[in-house]
mmCIF file of C-alpha atoms in Angstrom:
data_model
loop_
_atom_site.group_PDB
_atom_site.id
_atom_site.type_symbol
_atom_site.label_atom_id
_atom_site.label_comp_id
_atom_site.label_asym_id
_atom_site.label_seq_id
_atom_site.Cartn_x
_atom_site.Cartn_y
_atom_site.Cartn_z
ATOM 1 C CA UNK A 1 10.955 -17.626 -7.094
ATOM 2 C CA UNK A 2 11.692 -14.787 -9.461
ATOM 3 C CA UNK A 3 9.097 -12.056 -9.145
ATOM 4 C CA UNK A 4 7.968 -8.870 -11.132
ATOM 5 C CA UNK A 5 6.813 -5.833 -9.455
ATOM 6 C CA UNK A 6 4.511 -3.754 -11.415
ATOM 7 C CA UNK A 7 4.878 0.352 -9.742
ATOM 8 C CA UNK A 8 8.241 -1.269 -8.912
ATOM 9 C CA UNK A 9 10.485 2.071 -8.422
ATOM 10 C CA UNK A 10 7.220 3.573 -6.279
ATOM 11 C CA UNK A 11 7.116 3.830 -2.630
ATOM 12 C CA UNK A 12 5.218 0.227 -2.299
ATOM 13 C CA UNK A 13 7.500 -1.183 -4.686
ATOM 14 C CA UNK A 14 10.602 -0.101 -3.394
ATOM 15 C CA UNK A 15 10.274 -1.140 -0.116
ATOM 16 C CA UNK A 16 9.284 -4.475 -1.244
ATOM 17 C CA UNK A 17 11.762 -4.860 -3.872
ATOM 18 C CA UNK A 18 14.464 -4.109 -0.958
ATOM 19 C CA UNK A 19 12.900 -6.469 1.266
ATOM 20 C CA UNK A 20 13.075 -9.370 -1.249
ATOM 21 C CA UNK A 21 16.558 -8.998 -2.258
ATOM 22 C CA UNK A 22 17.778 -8.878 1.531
ATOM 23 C CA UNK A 23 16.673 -12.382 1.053
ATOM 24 C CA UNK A 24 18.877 -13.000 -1.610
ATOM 25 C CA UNK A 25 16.089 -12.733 -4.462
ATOM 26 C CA UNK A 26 16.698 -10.158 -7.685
ATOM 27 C CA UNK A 27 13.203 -8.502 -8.651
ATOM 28 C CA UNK A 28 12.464 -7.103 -11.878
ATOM 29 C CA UNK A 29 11.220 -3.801 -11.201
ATOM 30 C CA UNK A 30 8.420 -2.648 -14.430
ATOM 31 C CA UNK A 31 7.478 0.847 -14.334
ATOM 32 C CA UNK A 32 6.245 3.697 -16.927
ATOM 33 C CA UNK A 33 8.247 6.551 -15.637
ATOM 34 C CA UNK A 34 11.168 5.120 -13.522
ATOM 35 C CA UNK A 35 12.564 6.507 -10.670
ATOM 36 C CA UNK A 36 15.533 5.472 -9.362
ATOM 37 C CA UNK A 37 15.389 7.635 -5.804
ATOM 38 C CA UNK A 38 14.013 5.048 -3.570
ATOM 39 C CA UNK A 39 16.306 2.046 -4.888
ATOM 40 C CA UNK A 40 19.340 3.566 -4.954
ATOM 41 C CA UNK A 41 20.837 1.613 -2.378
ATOM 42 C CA UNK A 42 19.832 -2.035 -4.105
ATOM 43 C CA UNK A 43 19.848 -0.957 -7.843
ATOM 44 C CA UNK A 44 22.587 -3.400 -8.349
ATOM 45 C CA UNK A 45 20.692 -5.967 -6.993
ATOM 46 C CA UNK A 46 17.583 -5.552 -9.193
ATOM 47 C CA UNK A 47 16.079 -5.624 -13.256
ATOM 48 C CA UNK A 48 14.975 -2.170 -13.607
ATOM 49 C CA UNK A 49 12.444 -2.554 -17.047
ATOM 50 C CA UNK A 50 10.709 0.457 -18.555
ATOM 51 C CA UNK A 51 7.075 -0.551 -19.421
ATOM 52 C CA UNK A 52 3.778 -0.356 -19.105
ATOM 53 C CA UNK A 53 0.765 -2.264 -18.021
ATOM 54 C CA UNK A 54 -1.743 -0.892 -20.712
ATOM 55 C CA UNK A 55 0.971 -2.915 -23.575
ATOM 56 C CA UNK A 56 -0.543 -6.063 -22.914
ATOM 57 C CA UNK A 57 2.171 -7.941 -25.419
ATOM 58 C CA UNK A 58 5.122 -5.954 -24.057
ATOM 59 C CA UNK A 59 3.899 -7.104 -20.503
ATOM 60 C CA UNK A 60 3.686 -10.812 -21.032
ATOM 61 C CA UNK A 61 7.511 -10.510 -23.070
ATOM 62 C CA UNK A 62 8.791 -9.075 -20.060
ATOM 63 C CA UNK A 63 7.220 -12.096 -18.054
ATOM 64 C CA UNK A 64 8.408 -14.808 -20.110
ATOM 65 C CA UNK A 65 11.985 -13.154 -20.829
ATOM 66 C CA UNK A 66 12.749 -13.203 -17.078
ATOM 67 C CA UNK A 67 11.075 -16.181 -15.964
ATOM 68 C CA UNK A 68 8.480 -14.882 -13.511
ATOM 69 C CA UNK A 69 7.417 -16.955 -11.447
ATOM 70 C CA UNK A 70 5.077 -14.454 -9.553
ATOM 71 C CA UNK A 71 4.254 -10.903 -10.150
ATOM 72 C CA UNK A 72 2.852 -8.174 -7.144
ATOM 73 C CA UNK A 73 0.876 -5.684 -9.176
ATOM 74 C CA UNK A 74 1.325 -2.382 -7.353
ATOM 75 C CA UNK A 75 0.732 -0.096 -10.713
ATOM 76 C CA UNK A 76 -2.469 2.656 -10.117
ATOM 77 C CA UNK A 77 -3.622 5.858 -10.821
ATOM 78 C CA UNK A 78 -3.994 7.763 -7.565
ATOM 79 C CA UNK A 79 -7.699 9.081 -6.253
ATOM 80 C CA UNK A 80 -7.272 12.778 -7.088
ATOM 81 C CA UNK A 81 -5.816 12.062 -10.702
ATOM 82 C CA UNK A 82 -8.411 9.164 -11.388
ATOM 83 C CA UNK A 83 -11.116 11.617 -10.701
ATOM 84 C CA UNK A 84 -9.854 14.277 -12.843
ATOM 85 C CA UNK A 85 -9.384 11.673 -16.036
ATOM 86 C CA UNK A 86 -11.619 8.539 -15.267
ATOM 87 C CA UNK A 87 -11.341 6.787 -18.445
ATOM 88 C CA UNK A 88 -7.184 6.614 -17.541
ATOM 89 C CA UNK A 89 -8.273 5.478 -14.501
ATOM 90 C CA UNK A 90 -10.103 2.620 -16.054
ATOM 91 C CA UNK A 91 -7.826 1.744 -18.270
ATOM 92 C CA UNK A 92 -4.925 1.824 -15.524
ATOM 93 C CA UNK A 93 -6.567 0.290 -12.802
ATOM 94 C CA UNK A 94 -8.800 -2.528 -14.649
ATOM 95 C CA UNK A 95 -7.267 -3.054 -17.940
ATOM 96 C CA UNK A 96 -4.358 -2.981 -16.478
ATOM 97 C CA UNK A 97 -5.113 -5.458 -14.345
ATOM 98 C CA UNK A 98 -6.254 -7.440 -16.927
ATOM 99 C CA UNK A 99 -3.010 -7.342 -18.660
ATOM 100 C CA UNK A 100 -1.135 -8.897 -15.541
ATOM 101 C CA UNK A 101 -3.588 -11.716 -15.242
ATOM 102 C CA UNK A 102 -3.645 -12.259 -19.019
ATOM 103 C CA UNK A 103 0.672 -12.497 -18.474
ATOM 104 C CA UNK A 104 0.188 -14.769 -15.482
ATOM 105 C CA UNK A 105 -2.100 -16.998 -17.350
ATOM 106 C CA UNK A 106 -0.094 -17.474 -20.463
ATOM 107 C CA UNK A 107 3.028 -17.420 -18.655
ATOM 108 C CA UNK A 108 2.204 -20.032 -16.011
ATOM 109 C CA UNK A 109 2.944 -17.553 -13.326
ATOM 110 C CA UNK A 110 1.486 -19.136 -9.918
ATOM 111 C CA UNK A 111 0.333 -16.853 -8.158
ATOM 112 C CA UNK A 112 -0.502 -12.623 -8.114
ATOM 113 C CA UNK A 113 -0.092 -10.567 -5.095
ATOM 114 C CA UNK A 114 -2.491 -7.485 -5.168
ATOM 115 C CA UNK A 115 -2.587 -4.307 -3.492
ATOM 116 C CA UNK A 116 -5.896 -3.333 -2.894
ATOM 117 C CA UNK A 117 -7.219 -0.505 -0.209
ATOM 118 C CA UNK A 118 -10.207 0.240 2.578
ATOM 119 C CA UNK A 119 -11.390 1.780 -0.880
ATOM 120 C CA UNK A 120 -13.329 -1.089 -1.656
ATOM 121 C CA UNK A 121 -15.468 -0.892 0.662
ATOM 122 C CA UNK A 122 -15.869 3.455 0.636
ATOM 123 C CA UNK A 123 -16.773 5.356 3.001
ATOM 124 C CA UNK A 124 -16.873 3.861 6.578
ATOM 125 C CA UNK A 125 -19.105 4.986 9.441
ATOM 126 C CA UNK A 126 -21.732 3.164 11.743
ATOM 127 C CA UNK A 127 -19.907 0.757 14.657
ATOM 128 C CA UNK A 128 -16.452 0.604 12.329
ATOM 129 C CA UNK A 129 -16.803 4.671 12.704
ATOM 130 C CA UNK A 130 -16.017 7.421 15.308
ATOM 131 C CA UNK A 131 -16.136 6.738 18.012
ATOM 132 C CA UNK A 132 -16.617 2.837 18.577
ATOM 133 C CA UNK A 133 -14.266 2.168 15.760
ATOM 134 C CA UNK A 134 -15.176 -1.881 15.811
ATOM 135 C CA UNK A 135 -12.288 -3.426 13.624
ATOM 136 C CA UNK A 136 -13.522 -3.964 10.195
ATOM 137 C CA UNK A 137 -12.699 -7.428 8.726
ATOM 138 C CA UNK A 138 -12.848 -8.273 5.255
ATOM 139 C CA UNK A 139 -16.417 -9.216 5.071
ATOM 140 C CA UNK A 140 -18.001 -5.970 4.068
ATOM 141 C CA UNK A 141 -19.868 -5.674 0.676
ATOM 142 C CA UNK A 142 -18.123 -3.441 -1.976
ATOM 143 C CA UNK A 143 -19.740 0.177 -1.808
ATOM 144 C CA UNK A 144 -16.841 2.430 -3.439
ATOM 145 C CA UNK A 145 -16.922 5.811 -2.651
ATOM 146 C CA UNK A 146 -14.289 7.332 -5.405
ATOM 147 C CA UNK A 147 -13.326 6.087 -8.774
ATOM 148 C CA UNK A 148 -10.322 4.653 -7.168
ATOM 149 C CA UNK A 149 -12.471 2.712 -5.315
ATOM 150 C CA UNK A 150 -13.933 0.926 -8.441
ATOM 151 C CA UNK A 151 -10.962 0.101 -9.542
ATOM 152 C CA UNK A 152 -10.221 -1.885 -6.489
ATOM 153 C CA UNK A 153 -13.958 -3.288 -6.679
ATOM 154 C CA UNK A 154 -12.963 -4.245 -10.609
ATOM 155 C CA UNK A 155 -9.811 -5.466 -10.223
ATOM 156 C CA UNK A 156 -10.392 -7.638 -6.641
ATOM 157 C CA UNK A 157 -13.277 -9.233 -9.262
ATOM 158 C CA UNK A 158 -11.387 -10.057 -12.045
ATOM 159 C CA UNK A 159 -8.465 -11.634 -9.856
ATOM 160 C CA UNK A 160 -10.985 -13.811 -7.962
ATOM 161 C CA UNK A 161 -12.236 -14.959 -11.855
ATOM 162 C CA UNK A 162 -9.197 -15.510 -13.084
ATOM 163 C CA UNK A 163 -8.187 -18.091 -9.732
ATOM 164 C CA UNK A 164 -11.214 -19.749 -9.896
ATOM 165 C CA UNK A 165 -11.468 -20.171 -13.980
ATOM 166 C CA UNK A 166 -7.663 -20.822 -14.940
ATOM 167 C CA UNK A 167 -6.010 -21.157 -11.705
ATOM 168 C CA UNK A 168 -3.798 -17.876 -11.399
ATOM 169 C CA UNK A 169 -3.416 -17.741 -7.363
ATOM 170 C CA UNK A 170 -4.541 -14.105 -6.760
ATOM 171 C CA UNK A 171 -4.196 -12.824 -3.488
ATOM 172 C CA UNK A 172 -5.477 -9.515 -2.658
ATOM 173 C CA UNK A 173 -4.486 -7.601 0.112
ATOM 174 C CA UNK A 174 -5.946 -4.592 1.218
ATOM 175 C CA UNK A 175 -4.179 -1.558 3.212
ATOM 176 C CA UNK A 176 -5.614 1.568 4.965
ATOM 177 C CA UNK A 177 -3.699 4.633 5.146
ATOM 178 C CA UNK A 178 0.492 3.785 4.307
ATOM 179 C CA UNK A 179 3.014 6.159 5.069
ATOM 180 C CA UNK A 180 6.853 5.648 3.979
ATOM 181 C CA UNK A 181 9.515 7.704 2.400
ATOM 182 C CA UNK A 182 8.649 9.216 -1.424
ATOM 183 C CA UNK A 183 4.686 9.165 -0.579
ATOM 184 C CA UNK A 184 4.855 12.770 0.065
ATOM 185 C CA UNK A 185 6.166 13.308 -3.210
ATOM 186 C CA UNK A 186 4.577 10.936 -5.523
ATOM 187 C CA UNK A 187 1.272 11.345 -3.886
ATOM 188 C CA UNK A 188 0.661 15.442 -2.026
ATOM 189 C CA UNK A 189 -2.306 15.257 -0.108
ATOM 190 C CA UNK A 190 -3.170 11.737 0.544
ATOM 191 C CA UNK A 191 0.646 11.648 2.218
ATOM 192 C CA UNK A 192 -0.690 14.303 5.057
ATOM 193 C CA UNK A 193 1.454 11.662 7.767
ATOM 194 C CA UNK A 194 4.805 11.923 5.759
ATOM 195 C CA UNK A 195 4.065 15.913 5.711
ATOM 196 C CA UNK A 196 4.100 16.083 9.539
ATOM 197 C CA UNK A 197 7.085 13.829 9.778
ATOM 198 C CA UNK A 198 8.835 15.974 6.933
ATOM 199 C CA UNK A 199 8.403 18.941 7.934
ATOM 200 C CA UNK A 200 9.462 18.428 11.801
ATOM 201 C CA UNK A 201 12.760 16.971 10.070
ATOM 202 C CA UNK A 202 13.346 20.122 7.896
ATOM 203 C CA UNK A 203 12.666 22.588 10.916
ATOM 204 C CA UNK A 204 9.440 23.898 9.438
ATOM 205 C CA UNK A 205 6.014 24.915 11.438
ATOM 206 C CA UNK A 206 3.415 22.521 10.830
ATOM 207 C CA UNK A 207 -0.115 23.891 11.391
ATOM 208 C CA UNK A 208 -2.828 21.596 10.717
ATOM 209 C CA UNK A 209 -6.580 23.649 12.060
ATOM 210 C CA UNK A 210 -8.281 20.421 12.646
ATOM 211 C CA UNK A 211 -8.644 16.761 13.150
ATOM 212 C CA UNK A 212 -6.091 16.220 16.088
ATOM 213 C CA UNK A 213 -8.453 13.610 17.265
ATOM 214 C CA UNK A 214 -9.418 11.326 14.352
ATOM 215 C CA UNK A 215 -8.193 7.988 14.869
ATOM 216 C CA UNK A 216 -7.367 5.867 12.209
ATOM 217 C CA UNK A 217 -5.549 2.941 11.312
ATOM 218 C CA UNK A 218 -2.109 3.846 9.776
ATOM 219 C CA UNK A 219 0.258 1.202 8.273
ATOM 220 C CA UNK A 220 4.301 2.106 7.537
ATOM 221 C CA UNK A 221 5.591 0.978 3.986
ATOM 222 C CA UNK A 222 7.744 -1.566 6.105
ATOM 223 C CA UNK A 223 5.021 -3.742 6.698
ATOM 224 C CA UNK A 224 3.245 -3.470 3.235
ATOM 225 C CA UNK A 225 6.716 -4.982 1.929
ATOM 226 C CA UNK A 226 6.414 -7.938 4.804
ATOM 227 C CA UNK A 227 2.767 -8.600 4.315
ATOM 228 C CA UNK A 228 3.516 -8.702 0.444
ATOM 229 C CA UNK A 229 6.258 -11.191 0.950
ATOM 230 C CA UNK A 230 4.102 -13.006 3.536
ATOM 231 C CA UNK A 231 1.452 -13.286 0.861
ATOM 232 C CA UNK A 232 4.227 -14.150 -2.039
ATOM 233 C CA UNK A 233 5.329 -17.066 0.037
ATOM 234 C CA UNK A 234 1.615 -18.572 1.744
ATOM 235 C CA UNK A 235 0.950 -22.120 1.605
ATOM 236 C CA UNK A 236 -2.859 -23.756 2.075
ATOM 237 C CA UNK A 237 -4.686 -20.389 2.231
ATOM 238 C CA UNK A 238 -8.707 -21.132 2.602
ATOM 239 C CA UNK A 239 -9.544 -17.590 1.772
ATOM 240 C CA UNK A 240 -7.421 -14.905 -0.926
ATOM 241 C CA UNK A 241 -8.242 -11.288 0.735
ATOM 242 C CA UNK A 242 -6.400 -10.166 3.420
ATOM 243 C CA UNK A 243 -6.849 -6.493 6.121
ATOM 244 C CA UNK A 244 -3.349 -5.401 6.257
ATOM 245 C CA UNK A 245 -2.858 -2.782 8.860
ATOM 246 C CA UNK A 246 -1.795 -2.375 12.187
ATOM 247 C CA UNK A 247 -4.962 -3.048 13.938
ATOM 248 C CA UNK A 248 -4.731 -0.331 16.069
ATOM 249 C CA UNK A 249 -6.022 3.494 15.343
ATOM 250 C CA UNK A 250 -3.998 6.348 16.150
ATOM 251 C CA UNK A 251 -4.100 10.316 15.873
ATOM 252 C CA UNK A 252 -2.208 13.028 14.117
ATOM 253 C CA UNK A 253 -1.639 14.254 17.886
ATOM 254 C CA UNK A 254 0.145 10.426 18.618
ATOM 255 C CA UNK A 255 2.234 11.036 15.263
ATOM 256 C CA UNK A 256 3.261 15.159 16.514
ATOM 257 C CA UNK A 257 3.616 13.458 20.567
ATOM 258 C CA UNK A 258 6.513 10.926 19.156
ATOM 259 C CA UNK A 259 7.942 13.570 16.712
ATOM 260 C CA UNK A 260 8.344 15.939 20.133
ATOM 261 C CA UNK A 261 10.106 13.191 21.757
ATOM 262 C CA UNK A 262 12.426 12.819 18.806
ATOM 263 C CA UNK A 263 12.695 16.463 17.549
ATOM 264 C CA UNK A 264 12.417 18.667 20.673
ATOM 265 C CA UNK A 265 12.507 21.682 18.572
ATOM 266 C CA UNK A 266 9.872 20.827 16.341
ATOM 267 C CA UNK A 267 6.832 23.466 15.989
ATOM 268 C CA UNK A 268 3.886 21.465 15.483
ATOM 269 C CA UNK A 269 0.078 22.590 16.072
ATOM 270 C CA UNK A 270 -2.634 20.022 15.441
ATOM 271 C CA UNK A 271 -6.139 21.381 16.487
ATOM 272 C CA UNK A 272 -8.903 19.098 17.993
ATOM 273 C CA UNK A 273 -11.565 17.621 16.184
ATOM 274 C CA UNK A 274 -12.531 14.948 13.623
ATOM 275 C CA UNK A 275 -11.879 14.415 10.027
ATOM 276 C CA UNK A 276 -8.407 16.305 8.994
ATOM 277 C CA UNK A 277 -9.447 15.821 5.346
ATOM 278 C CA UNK A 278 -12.016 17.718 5.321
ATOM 279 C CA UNK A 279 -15.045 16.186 3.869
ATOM 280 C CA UNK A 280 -12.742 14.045 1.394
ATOM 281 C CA UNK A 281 -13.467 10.157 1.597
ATOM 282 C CA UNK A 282 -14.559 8.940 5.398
ATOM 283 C CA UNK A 283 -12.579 5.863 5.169
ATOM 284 C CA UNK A 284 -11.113 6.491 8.789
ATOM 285 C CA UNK A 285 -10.870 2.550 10.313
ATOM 286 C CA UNK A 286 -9.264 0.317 12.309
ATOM 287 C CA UNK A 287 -8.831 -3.029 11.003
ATOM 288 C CA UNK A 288 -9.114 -6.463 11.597
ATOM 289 C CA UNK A 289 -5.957 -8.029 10.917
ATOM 290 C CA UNK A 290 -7.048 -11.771 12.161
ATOM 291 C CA UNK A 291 -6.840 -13.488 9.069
ATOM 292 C CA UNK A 292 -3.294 -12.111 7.663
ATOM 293 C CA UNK A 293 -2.404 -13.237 11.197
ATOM 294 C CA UNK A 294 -3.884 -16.863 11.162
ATOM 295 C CA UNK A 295 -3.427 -17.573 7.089
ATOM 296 C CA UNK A 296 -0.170 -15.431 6.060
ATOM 297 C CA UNK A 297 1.751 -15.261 9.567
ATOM 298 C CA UNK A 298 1.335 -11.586 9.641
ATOM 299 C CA UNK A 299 2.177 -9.252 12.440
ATOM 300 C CA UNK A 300 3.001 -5.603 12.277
ATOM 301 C CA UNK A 301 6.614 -5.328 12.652
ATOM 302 C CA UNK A 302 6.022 -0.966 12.889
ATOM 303 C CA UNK A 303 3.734 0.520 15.605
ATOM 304 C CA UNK A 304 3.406 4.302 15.349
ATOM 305 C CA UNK A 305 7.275 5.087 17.243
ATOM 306 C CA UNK A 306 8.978 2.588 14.908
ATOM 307 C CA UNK A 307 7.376 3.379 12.070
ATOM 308 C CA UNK A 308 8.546 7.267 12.292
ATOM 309 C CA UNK A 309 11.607 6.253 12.961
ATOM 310 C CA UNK A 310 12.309 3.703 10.059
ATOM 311 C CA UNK A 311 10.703 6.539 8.448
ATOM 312 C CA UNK A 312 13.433 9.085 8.779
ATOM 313 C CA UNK A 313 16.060 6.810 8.706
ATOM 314 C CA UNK A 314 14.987 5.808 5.426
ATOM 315 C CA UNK A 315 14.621 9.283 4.237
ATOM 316 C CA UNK A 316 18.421 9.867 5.801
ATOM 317 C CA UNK A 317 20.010 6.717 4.316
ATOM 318 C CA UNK A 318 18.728 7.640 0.838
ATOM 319 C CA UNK A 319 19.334 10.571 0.906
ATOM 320 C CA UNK A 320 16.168 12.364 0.141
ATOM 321 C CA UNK A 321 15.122 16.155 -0.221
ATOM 322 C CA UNK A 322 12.448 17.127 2.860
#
């Protein structure tokens, strides 16, 4: 297997990238503005290639000059910066997308490992909502809330036509919230989890006025790198999308309770209440991990207290500013 990770110095990519050479693999790593923070400890180990996904010819070059077998397209534009600029979103997240498959297909790669997001399906309320919180399994029409969302929606679409047409495997798998060492930097306000855990590290007050109580599912990088090599490696799947999470909900009061535990010191204030973003996207959830389970062998490997702690241990080990 020799695979390409697109967004492969990001915080997805990175942790996968580590996770498949500890198996004695060497990735090729493609991103547009590389940053070689969160690989520093395998960047011997790795193909680091400048390039990006919108050079459709440069793309499929890279894929033929190394081989690739399979590719895990991680490349996006994030929420806030697809709203500000939505044709860059469109071209990032769908033609884009489109480029990989195009690679894949005239490449003979096998197979194409998404990641996709509770995005696709928008906002979330009813008996998946506060406070019954019903898992939420992959059945749910598309109903994107953000433009973010669409690209998800696209994308998912054009990787299902592109199986069924000419045979590129396409596997998408879909995450709720993911927290993990760099988010905070890369991505500001969606990475309100690695702020809390941050900031206890660095000795600083966090004060967050509301949403102690909103429970939600919340899924550490470690586990988007397993599921992604889970889905990488599958054999005699019946179905192609997969709810990745951790299938259980917890609180920003759970994440400041184990941070106590760890940091005694640490000054944290989380009032009561729902919805700690505010009025921003109600994609709050638990999911239904059944079918990674049954179909890719997937069980969460980081629960809330693991999860922190891999967390700053990661941030330790590599060194990185909090």
């Amino acid at each position: 297997m020799k695979t390409l990770i697109t967004g492969g110095t990001g915080v997805n990519g990175a942790a996968t990238a580590r996770l498949l050479v500890s198996r004695g693999e060497r990735p090729v790593l493609l991103d547009n503005r590389v940053d070689p923070s969160l690989i520093a400890d395998i960047a011997a180990d790795v193909d680091v290639v400048t390039g990006d996904i919108l050079d459709g010819a440069a793309l499929k070059e890279v894929v033929a000059g190394h081989g690739v077998t399979h590719i895990v397209h991680m490349a996006a534009l994030m929420p806030g910066p697809a709203e500000a600029d939505p044709r860059l979103a469109i071209s990032i997240g769908v033609d884009g997308t489109l480029n990989v498959l195009e690679a894949a297909r005239a490449c003979d790669v096998r197979r194409v490992v998404y990641t996709s997001s509770n995005a696709f399906v928008g906002n979330i309320g009813g008996k998946h909502g506060h406070p019954d919180f019903v898992p939420l399994d992959e059945s749910l029409p598309p109903n994107p809330a953000d433009l973010y969302g669409v690209t998800k929606v696209c994308s998912e679409t054009l990787g299902n036509y592109y199986r069924k047409r000419y045979g590129v495997e396409f596997v998408a798998l879909r995450y709720p919230s993911i927290y993990g060492p760099g988010k905070l930097a890369r991505h500001g306000v969606l990475a309100l989890y690695g702020k809390i855990i941050e900031d206890a590290m660095a000795g600083r007050e966090v004060s967050i006025p509301q949403g102690g109580d909103q429970r939600n599912d919340a899924v550490y990088v470690g586990d988007v790198a397993h599921s992604v090599v889970l889905a990488l490696d599958a054999e005699d799947l019946t179905q192609w999308t997969f709810n990745i999470g951790t299938g259980r909900g917890v609180t920003l009061k759970d994440f400041a309770d184990v941070l106590k535990r760890i940091f005694p010191e640490a000054k944290i204030d989380i009032g009561p209440g729902l919805d700690f973003r505010d009025g921003y996207k109600q994609s709050y959830c638990v999911f239904d991990i059944g079918k990674a389970r049954d179909q890719l062998g997937y069980e969460p490997r980081y629960f809330l207290e693991r999860g922190i702690e891999a967390y700053i241990e990661n941030i330790r080990r590599l060194d990185l500013p909090v």
